[in-house]
Tab-separated table of C-alpha atoms in Angstrom:
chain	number	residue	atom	x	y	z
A	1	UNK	CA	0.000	0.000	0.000
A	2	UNK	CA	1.249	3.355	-0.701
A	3	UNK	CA	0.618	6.712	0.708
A	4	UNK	CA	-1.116	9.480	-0.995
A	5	UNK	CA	1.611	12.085	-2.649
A	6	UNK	CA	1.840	14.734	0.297
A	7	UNK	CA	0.100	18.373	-1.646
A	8	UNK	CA	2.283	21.297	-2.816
A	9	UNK	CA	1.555	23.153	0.576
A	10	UNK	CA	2.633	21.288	3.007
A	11	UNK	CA	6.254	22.044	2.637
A	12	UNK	CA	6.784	26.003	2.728
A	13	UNK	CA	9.290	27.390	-0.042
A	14	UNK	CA	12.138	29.088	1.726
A	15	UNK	CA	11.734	32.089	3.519
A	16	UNK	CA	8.008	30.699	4.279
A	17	UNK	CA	4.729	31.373	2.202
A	18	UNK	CA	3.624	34.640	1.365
A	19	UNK	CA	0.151	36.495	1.203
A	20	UNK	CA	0.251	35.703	-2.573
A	21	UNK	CA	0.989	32.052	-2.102
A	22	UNK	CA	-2.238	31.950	0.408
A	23	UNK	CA	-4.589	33.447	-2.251
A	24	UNK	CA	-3.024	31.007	-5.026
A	25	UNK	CA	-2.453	27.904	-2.936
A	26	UNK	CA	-5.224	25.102	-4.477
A	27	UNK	CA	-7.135	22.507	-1.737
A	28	UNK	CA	-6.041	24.227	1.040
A	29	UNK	CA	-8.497	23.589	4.228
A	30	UNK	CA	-11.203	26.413	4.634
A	31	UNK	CA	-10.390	29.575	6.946
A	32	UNK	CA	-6.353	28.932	6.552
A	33	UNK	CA	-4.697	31.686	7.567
A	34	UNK	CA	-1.029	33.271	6.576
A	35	UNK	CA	1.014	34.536	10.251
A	36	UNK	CA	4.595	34.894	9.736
A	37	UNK	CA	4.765	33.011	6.403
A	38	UNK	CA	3.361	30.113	7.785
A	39	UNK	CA	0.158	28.677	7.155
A	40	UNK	CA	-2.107	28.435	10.100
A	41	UNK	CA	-4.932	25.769	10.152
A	42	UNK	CA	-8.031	25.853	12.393
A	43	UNK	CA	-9.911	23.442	14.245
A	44	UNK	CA	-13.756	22.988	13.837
A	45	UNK	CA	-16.104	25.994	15.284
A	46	UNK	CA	-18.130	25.273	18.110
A	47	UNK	CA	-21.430	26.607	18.550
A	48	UNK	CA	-20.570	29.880	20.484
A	49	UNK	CA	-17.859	30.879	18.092
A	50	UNK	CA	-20.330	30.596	15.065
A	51	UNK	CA	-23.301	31.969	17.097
A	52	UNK	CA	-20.833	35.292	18.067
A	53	UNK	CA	-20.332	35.547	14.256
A	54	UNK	CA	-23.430	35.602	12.896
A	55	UNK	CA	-24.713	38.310	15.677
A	56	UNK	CA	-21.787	40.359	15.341
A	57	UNK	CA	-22.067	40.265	11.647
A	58	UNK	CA	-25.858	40.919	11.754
A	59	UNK	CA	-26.270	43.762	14.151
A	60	UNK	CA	-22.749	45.088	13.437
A	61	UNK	CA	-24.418	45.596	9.376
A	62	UNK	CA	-27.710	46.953	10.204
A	63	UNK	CA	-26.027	49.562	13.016
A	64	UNK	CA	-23.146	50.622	10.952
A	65	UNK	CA	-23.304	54.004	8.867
A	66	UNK	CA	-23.800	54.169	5.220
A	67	UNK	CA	-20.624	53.963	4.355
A	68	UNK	CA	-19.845	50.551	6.038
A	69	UNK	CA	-20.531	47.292	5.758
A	70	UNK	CA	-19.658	44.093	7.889
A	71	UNK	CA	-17.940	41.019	6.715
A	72	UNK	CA	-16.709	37.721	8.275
A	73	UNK	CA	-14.218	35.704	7.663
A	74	UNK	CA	-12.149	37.146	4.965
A	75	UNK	CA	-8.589	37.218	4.836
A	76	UNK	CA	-6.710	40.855	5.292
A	77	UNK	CA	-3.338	40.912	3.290
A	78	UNK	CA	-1.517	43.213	5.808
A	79	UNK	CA	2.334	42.135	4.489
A	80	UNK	CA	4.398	40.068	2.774
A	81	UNK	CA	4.166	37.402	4.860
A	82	UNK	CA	0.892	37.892	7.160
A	83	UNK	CA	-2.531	37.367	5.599
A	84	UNK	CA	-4.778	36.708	8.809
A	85	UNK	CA	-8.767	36.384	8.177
A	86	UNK	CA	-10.529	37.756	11.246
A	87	UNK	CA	-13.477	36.109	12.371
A	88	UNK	CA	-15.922	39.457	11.506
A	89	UNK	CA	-14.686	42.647	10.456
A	90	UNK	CA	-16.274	46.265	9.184
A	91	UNK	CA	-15.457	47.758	5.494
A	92	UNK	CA	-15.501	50.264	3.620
A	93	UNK	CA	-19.120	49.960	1.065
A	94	UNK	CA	-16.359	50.717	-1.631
A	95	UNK	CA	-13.989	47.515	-0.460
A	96	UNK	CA	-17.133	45.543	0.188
A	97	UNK	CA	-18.661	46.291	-3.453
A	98	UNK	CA	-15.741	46.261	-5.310
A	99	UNK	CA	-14.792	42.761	-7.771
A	100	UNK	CA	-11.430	42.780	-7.533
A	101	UNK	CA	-9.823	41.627	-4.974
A	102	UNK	CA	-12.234	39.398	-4.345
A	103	UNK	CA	-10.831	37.165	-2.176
A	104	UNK	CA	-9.426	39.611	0.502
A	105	UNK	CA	-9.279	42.949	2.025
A	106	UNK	CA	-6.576	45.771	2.668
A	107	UNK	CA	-5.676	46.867	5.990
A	108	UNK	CA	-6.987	50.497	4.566
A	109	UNK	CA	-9.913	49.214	3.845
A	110	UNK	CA	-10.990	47.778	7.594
A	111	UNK	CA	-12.493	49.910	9.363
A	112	UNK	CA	-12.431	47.587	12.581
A	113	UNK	CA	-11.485	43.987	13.285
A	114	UNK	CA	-13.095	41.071	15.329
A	115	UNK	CA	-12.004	37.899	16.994
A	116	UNK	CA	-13.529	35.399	18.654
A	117	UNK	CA	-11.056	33.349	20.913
A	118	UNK	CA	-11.538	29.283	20.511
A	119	UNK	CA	-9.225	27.483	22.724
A	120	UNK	CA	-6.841	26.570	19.902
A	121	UNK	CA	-6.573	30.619	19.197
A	122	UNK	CA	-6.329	32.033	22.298
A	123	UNK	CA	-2.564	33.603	21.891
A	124	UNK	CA	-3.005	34.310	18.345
A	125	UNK	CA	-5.705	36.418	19.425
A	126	UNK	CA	-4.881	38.069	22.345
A	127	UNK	CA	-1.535	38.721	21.378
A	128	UNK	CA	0.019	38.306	17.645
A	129	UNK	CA	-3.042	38.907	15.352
A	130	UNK	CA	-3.616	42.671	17.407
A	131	UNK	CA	0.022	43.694	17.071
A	132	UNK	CA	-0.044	42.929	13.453
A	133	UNK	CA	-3.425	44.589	13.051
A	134	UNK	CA	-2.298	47.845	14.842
A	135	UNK	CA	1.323	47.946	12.524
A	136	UNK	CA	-0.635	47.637	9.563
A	137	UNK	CA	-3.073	50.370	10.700
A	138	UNK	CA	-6.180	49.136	11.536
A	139	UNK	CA	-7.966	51.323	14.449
A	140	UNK	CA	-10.032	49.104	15.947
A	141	UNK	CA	-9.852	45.850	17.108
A	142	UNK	CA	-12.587	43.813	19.439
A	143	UNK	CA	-11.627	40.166	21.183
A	144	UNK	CA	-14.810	38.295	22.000
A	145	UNK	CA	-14.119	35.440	24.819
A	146	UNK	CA	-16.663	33.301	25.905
A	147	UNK	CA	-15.850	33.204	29.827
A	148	UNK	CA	-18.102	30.178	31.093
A	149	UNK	CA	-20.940	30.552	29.233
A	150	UNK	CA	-20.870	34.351	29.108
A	151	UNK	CA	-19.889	36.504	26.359
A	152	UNK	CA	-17.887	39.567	27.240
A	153	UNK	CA	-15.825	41.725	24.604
A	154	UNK	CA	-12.719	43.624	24.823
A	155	UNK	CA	-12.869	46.802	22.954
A	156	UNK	CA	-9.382	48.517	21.049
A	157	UNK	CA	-8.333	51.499	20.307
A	158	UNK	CA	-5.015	52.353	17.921
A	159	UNK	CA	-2.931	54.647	19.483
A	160	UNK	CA	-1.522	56.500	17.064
A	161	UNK	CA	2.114	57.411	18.566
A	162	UNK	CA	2.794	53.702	19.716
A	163	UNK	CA	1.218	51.781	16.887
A	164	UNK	CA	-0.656	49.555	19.288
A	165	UNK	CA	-3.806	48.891	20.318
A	166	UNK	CA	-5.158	50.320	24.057
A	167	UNK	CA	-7.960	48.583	25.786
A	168	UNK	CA	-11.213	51.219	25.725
A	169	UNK	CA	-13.696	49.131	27.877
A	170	UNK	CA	-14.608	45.424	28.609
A	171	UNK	CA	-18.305	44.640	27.821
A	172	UNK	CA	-20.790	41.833	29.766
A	173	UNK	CA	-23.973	41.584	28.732
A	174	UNK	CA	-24.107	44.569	26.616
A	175	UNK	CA	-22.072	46.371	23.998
A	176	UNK	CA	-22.604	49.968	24.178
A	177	UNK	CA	-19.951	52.139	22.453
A	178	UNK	CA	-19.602	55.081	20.127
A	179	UNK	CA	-16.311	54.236	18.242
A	180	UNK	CA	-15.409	53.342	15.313
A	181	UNK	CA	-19.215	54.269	15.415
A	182	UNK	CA	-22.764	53.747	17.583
A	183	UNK	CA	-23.228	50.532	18.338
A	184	UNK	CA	-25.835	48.684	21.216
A	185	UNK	CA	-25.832	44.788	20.877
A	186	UNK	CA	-27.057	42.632	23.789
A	187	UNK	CA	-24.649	39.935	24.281
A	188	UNK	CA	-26.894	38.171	26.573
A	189	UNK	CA	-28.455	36.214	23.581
A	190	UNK	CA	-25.621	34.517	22.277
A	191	UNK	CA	-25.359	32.659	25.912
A	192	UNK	CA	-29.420	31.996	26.194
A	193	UNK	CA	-28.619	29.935	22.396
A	194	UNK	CA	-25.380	27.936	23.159
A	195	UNK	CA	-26.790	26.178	26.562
């Protein structure tokens, strides 16, 4: 018996992949993502995860101003080497109605960025995927944990004069903020559905 030939992908070219590789790559698994030129696979959603999506990307669309629109997950080519596709994010009408690129956005065209931690994501979250954000200039930047059955969210800001992101307010049960624009979103339903 003989194994199956391993696919083009699997071993990176030197130097690692790049954000063109990522878009060009063929059979790679769903929601791959491109960190430090190497390819980053994830494991399965669970219920929360997907449920925090689909709100986020729901109320996040109906509240935001005309000139916005929410997305989820769609890779970001930020560099070279670091393509990451954040679980929901808010664009630009003109990024979100434009053909080409279809397959991913530019940091100037995110308006904010949004990640919901799974346990298998929980430093690329909280630490690597924000610092990259903030260098490439995204201002905003929310990190949605699910902390025993409740939701809470950890709000960004970009500072500016350090290039990083500073925490503007932690949010249980309700998300009630003004920037990057008004938003009110009860969190309390995404707990009531994943009991």
């Amino acid at each position: 018996m003989s194994a199956e030939p391993l696919p083009d992908w699997v071993i990176p070219p030197p130097g690692g992949f790049t954000a063109e590789d990522l878009l060009r790559l063929p059979g790679l698994p769903p929601h791959t993502e491109l960190i430090d030129g190497s390819l980053v696979f994830v494991s399965p959603q669970q219920k929360w995860h997907s449920r925090v999506i689909n709100l986020l990307v729901r109320e996040l669309d109906q509240q935001a101003p005309d000139g916005l629109r929410a997305d989820r997950e769609m890779t970001v080519r930020l560099a070279k080497r670091q393509a990451p596709e954040p679980d929901v994010i808010v664009v630009t009408r003109e990024a979100y109605e434009r053909d080409e690129p279809s397959t991913f956005y530019l940091p100037e065209d995110v308006v904010l960025a949004v990640e919901a931690v799974s346990p298998d994501s929980e430093e690329r979250d909280r630490d690597t995927k924000p610092r990259k954000y903030a260098k490439a200039g995204i201002r905003h930047y929310w990190r949605v944990e699910n902390d025993e059955g409740r939701t809470v969210v950890y709000t960004y800001e970009r500072d500016p004069a350090t290039e990083c992101f500073s925490l503007t307010g932690i949010h249980h049960d309700k998300l009630a903020i003004t920037a990057p624009f008004t938003v009110d979103i009860d969190l309390t339903t995404i707990g009531r559905r994943s009991a």
